[in-house]
Coordinates of C-alpha atoms and ligand atoms in Angstrom, one line a residue:
X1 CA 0.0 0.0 0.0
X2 CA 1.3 3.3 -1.2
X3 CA 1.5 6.1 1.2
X4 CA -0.8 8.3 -1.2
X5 CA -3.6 6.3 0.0
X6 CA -4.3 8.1 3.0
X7 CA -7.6 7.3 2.4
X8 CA -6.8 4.8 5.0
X9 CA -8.0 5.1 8.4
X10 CA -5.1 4.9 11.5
X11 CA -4.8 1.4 12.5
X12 CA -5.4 0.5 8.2
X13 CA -2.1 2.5 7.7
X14 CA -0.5 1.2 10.6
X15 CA -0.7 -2.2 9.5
X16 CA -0.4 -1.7 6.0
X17 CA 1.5 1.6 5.0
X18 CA 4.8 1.5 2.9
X19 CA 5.0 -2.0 1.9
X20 CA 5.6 -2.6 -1.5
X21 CA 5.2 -6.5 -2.6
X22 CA 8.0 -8.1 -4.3
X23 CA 7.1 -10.2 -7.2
X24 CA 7.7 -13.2 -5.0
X25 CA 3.9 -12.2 -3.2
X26 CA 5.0 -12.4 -0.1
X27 CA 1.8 -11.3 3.0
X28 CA 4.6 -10.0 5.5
X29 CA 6.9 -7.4 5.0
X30 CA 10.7 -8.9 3.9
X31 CA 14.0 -8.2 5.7
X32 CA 16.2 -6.2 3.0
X33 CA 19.4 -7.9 4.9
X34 CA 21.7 -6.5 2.2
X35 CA 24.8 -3.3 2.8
X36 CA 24.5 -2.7 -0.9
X37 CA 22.9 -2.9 -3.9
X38 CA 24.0 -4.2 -7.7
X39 CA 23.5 -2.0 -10.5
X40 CA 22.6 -3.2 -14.2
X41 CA 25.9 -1.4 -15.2
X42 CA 28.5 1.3 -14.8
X43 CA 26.7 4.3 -15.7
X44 CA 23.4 3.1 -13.8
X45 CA 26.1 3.6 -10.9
X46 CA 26.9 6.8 -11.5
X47 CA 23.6 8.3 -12.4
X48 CA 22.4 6.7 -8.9
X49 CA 25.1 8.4 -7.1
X50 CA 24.7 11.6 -8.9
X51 CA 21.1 11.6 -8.0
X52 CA 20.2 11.3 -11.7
X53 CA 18.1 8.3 -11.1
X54 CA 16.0 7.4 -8.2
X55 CA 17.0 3.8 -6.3
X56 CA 18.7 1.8 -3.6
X57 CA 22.6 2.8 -3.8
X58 CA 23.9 1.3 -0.3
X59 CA 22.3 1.0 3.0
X60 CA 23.4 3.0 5.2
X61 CA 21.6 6.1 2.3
X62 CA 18.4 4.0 1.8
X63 CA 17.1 0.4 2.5
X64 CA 13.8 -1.0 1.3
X65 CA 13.0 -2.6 4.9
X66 CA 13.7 0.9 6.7
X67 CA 12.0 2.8 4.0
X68 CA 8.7 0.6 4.7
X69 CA 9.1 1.6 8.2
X70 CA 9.8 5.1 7.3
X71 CA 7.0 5.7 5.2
X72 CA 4.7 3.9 7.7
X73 CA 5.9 5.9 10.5
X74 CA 5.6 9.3 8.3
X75 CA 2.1 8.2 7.5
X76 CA 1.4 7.6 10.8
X77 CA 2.3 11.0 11.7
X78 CA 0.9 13.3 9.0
X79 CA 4.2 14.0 7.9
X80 CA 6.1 13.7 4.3
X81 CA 8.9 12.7 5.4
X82 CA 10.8 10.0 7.7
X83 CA 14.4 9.4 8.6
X84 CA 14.7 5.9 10.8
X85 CA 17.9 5.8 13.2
X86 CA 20.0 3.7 15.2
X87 CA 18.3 4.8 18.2
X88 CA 16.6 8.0 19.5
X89 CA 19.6 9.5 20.6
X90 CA 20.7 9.4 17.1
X91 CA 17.6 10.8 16.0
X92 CA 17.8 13.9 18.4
X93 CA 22.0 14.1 17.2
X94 CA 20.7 13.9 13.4
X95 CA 18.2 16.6 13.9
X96 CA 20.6 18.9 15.5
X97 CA 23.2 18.1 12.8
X98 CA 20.6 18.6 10.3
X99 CA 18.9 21.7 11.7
X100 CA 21.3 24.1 13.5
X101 CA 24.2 25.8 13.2
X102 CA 27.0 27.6 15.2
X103 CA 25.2 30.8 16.7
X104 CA 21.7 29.3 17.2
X105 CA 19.8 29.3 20.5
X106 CA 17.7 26.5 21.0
X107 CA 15.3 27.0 23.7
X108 CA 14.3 23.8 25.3
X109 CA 12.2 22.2 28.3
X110 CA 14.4 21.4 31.2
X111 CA 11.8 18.2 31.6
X112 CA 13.4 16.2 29.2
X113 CA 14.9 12.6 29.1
X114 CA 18.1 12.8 30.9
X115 CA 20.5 11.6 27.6
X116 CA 19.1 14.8 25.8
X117 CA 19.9 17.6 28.2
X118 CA 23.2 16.0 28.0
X119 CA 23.4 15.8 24.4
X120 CA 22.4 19.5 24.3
X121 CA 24.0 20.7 27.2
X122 CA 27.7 19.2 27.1
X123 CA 28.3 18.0 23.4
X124 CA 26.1 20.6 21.7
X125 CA 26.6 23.1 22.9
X126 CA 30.6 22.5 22.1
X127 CA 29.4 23.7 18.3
X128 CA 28.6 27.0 19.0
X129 CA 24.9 26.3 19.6
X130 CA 23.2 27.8 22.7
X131 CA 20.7 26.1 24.8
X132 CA 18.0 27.7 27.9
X133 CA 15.8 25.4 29.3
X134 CA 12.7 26.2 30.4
X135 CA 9.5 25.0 32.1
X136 CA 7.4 23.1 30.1
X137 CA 4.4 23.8 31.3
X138 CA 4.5 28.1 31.3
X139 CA 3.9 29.2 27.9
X140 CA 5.2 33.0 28.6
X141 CA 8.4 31.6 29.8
X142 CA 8.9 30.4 26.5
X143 CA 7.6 33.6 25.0
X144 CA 9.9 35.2 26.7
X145 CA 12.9 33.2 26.4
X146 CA 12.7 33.9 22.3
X147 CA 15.8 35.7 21.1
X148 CA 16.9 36.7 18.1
X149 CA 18.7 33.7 16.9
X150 CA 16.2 31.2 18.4
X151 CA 16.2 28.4 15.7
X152 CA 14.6 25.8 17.4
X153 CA 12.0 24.9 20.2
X154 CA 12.6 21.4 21.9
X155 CA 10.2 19.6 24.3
X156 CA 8.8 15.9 25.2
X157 CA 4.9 16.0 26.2
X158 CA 4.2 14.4 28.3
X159 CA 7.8 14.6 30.0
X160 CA 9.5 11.7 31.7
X161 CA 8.9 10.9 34.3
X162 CA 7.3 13.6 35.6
X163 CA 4.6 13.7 32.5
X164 CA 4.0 17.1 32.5
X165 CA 2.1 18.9 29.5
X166 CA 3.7 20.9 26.9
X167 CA 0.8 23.1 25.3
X168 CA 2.1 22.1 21.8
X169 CA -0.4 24.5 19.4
X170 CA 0.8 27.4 21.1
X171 CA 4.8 26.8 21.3
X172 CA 3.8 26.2 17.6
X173 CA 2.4 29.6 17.7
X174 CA 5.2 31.3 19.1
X175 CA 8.1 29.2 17.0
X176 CA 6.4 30.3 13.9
X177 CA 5.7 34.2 14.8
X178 CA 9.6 34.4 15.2
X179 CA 10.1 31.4 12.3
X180 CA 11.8 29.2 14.7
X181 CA 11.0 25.4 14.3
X182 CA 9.0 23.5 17.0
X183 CA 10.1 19.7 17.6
X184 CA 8.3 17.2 19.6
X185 CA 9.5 14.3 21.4
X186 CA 6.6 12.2 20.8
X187 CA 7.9 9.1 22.5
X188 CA 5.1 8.4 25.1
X189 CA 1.7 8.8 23.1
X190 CA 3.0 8.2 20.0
X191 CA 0.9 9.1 17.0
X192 CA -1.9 6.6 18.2
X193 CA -2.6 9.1 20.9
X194 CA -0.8 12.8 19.9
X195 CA 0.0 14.0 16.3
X196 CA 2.2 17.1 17.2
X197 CA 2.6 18.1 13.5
X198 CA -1.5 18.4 13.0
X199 CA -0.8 21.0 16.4
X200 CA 1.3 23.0 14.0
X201 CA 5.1 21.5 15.1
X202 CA 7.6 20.9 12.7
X203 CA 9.4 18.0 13.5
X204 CA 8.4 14.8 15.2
X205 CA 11.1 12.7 17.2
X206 CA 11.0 9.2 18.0
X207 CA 12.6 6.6 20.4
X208 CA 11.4 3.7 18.9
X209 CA 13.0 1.6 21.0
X210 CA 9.7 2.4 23.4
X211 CA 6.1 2.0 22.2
X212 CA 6.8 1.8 18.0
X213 CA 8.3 -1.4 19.0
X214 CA 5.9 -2.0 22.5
X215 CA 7.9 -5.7 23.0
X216 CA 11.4 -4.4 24.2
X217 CA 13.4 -5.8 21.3
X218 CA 15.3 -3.1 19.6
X219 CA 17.0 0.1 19.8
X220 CA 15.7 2.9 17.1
X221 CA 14.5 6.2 16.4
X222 CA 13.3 8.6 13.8
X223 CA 12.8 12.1 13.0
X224 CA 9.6 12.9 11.0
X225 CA 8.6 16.2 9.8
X226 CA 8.5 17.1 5.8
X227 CA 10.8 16.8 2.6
X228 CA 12.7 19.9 2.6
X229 CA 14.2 19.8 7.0
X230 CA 13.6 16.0 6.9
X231 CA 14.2 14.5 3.5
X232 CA 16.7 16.5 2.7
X233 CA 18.6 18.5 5.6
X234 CA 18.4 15.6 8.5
X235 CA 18.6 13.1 5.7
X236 CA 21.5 14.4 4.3
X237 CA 23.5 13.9 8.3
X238 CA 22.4 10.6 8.1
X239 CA 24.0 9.6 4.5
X240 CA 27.0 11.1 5.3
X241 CA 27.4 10.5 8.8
X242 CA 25.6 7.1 9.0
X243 CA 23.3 6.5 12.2
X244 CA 21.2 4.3 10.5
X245 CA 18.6 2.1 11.6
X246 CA 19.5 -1.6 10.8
X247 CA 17.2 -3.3 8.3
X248 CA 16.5 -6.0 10.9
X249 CA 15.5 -3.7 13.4
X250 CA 12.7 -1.8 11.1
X251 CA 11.3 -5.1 10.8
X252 CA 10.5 -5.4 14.4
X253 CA 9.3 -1.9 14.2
X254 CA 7.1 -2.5 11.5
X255 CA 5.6 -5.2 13.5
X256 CA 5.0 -3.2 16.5
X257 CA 3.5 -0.8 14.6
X258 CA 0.8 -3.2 13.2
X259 CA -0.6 -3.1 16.8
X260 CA 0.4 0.6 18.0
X261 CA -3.0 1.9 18.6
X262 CA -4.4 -1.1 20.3
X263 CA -1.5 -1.4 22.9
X264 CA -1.8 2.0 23.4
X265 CA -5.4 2.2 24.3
X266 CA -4.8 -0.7 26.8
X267 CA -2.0 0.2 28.2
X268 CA -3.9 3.9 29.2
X269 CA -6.5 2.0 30.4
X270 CA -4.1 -0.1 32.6
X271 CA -2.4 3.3 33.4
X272 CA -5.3 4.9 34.7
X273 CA -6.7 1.9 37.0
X274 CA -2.8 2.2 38.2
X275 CA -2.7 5.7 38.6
X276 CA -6.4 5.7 40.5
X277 CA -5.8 3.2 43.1
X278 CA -1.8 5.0 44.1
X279 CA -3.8 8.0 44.8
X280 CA -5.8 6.2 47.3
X281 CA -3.2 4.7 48.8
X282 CA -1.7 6.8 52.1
X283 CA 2.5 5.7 51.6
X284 CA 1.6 7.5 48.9
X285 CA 2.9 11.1 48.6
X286 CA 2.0 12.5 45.2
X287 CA 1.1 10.8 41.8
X288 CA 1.9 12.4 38.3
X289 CA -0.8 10.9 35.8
X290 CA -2.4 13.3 33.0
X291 CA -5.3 10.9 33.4
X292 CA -6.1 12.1 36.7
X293 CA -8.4 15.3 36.9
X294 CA -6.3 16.9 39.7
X295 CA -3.2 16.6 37.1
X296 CA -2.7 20.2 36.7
X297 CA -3.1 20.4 32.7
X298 CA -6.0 17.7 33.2
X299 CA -7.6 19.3 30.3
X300 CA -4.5 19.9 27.9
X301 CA -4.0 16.4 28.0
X302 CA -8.0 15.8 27.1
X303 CA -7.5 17.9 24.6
X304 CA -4.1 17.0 23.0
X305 CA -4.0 13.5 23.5
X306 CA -6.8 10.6 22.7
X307 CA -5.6 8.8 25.5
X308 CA -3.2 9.1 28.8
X309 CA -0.7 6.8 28.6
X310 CA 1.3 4.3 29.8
X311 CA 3.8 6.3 32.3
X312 CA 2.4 6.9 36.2
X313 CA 5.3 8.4 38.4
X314 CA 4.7 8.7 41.9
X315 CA 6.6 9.9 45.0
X316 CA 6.6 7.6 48.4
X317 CA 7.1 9.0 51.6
X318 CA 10.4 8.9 52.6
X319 CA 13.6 9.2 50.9
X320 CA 15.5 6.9 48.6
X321 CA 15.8 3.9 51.0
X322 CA 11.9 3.9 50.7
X323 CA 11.8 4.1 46.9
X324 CA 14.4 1.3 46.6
X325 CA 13.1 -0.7 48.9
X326 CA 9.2 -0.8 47.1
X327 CA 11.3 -1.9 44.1
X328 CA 13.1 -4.5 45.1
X329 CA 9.9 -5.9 47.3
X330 CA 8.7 -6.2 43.4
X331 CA 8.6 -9.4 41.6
X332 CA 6.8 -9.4 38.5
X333 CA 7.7 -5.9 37.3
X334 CA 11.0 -5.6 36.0
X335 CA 13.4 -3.1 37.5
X336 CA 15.1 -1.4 33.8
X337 CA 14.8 1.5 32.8
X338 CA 13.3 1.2 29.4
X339 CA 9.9 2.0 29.2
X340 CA 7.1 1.7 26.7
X341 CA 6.8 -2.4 26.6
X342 CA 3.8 -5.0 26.9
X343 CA 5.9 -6.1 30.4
X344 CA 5.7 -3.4 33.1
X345 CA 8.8 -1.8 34.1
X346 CA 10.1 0.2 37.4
X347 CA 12.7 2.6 37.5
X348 CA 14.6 4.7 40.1
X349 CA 14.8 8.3 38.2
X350 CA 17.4 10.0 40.7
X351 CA 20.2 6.7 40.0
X352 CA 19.5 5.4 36.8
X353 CA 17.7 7.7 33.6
X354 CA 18.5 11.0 35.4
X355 CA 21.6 10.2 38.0
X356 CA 24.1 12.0 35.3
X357 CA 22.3 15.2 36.1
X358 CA 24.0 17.3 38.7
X359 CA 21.7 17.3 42.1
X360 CA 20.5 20.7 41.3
X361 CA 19.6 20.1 37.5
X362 CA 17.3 17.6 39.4
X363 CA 15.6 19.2 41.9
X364 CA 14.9 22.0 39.9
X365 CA 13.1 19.2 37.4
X366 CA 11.5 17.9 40.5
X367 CA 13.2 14.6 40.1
X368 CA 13.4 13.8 43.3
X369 CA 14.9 10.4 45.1
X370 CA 11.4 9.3 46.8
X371 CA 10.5 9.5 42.9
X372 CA 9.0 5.9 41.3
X373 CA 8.2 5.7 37.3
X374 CA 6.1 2.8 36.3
X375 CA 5.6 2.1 32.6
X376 CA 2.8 0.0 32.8
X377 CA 2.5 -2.5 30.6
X378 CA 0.0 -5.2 29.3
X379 CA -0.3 -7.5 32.4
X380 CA -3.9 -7.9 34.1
X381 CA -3.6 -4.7 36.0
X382 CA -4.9 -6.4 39.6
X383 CA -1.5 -8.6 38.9
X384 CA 0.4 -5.4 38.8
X385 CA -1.3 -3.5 41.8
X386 CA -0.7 -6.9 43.9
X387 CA 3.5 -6.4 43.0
X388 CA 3.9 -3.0 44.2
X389 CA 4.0 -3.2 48.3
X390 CA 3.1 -0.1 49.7
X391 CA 3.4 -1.5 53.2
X392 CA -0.1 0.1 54.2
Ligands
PLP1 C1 11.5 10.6 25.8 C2 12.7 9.9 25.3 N1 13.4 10.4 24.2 C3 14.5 9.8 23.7 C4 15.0 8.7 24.3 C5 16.3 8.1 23.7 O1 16.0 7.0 23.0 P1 17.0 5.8 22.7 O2 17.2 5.1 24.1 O3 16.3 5.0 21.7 O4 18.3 6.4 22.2 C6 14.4 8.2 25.4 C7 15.0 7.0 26.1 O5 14.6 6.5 27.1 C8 13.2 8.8 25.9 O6 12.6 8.3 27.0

């Protein structure tokens, strides 16, 4: 099915989107497990390099089992264009390459996942480029923190772990009024709950390594967005620079993605039940779930998002001691800090995903050490509440 039929409905294109059919008729999509490809003759190869004629040159440019999963993914998204990557790391890396130069300000949400501050604040910002992070959720401190040179506007909504909202239409409003570019992690709703380009954002990022894939199998990412930053400027860092997604791993993406929208739905159902009965409980300090009405941007996340999601932080009372000691009292939930898989995971923010941060970066995030994320997974959900001890 060609991407041009986007007559489709969502979960049509999800399973179907991008996948061209060999003459060998195959029903699932084939592994391309090939670094290069043969050419009728010599000057076949030179007009494929010279861009004279369309087609598969060597695969670290273009692959047909990462372009199924590219166009699927762009489809997916509302956007023209795709770029897969080794992981979403590289995707971030390939997007700054792609987008920025030496003298541009990024302004970014200081509630981002811990490997991305970093990126931004100690490799980065090496190149010239100049970073502020702000708060996600206060739209006039981004207003405000707009200068001249602003070239880009970075945030995750909801944020890990703390899933706080970013309002995405209007930090689309104010990157466009000052033509700066608005990117969105989209990494815990995917585009079966959140389509940030329909909001008016730019570019889309992904992890796939979480929900695209949903079984905890690969790493991967992609930037999505349309031809001209995507296809060619972020395209262009990955041909020549080469964090490319492995044709093997955008086959296991591709069959996550054939069940994105119904794992997502369950898992926010699963999520909420979670999120619900915490609340009640009284070892219980505080519980950050946008599927809770007393979540402050309650009705952002109604309004942005079909659905909550799968991530429910809460803080215990006590310290660390406490938080460690509910996680190793677990035993079904796996302690890793991976998140966005069928099996339910628990992770200690403060010393694993966030310990790189300096103490202050993380208490001014709110990262605190009584903090507990959950990505709640797939399991019956009375299972789940059984593992986690609150000792009350
Ligand atoms: C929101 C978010 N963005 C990006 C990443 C980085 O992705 P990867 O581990 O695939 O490089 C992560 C990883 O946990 C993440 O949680």
């Amino acid at each position: 099915m060609q991407d041009s039929e986007n007559r489709y409905s969502f979960s049509t294109r999800a399973i179907r989107a991008g996948h061209r059919r060999t003459n060998e008729g195959e029903q699932s999509e084939p592994i391309f497990t090939t670094s290069s490809f043969v050419f009728e003759n010599a000057a076949q190869a030179a007009a494929r390099f010279a861009y004279q004629e369309e087609g598969n040159v060597y695969s670290r440019f273009t692959n047909p089992t990462v372009r199924t999963f590219e166009e699927r993914l762009a489809s997916l998204e509302g956007g023209s264009s795709c770029v897969a990557t080794a992981s979403g790391m590289a995707a971030i890396l390939s997007m700054c390459l792609g987008l920025l130069e030496a003298g541009d300000h990024v302004l970014t949400s200081q509630s981002i996942f811990g490997a991305t501050r970093l990126l931004f604040a100690n490799i980065m910002s090496r190149f010239g480029v100049e970073f502020d992070f702000v708060a996600l959720d206060d739209v006039d401190a981004w207003r405000r923190g707009m200068r001249k040179n602003t070239k880009l506007l970075f945030l995750e909504t909801p944020a890990n772990p703390l899933t706080e909202l970013g309002d995405i239409a209007s930090l689309a409003e104010i990157a466009r009024s000052k033509n700066a570019l608005l990117a969105v992690d989209n990494c815990f709703c995917t585009p079966a709950l959140q389509r940030p380009l329909d909001l008016g954002a730019h570019i889309v990022i992904h992890s796939a390594t979480k929900y695209l894939d949903g079984q905890g199998r690969c790493v991967g990412g992609a930037v999505v967005g349309d031809e001209e930053l995507v296809g060619e400027k972020v395209f262009g860092i990955l041909r020549t620079a080469g964090p490319s997604m492995s044709p093997f791993n955008a086959w296991v993406f591709l069959k996550g993605l054939e069940t994105l929208q119904l794992r997502m739905h369950a898992i926010s159902e699963n999520a909420t039940r979670l999120a619900q009965w915490l609340t009640g409980q009284s070892a219980v300090k505080r519980v950050y779930y946008p599927g809770l009405e007393d979540h402050p941007q309650y009705e952002l996340a109604c309004s942005q998002q079909r659905a909550s999601g799968g991530i429910v932080s809460f803080e215990v009372n006590g310290g660390r001691d406490a938080a460690w000691r509910l996680i190793d009292a677990t035993e079904l939930l796996s302690i890793t800090a991976n998140l966005g898989d069928v099996k339910t995971t628990i992770t200690h923010p403060a010393s694993t995903t966030h310990s790189r941060w300096t103490e202050e970066q993380r208490e001014s995030a709110g990262i605190t050490e009584n903090l507990i994320r959950i990505s709640v997974g797939l399991e019956d959900i009375n299972d789940i509440m059984a593992d986690i001890r609150l000792g009350d």
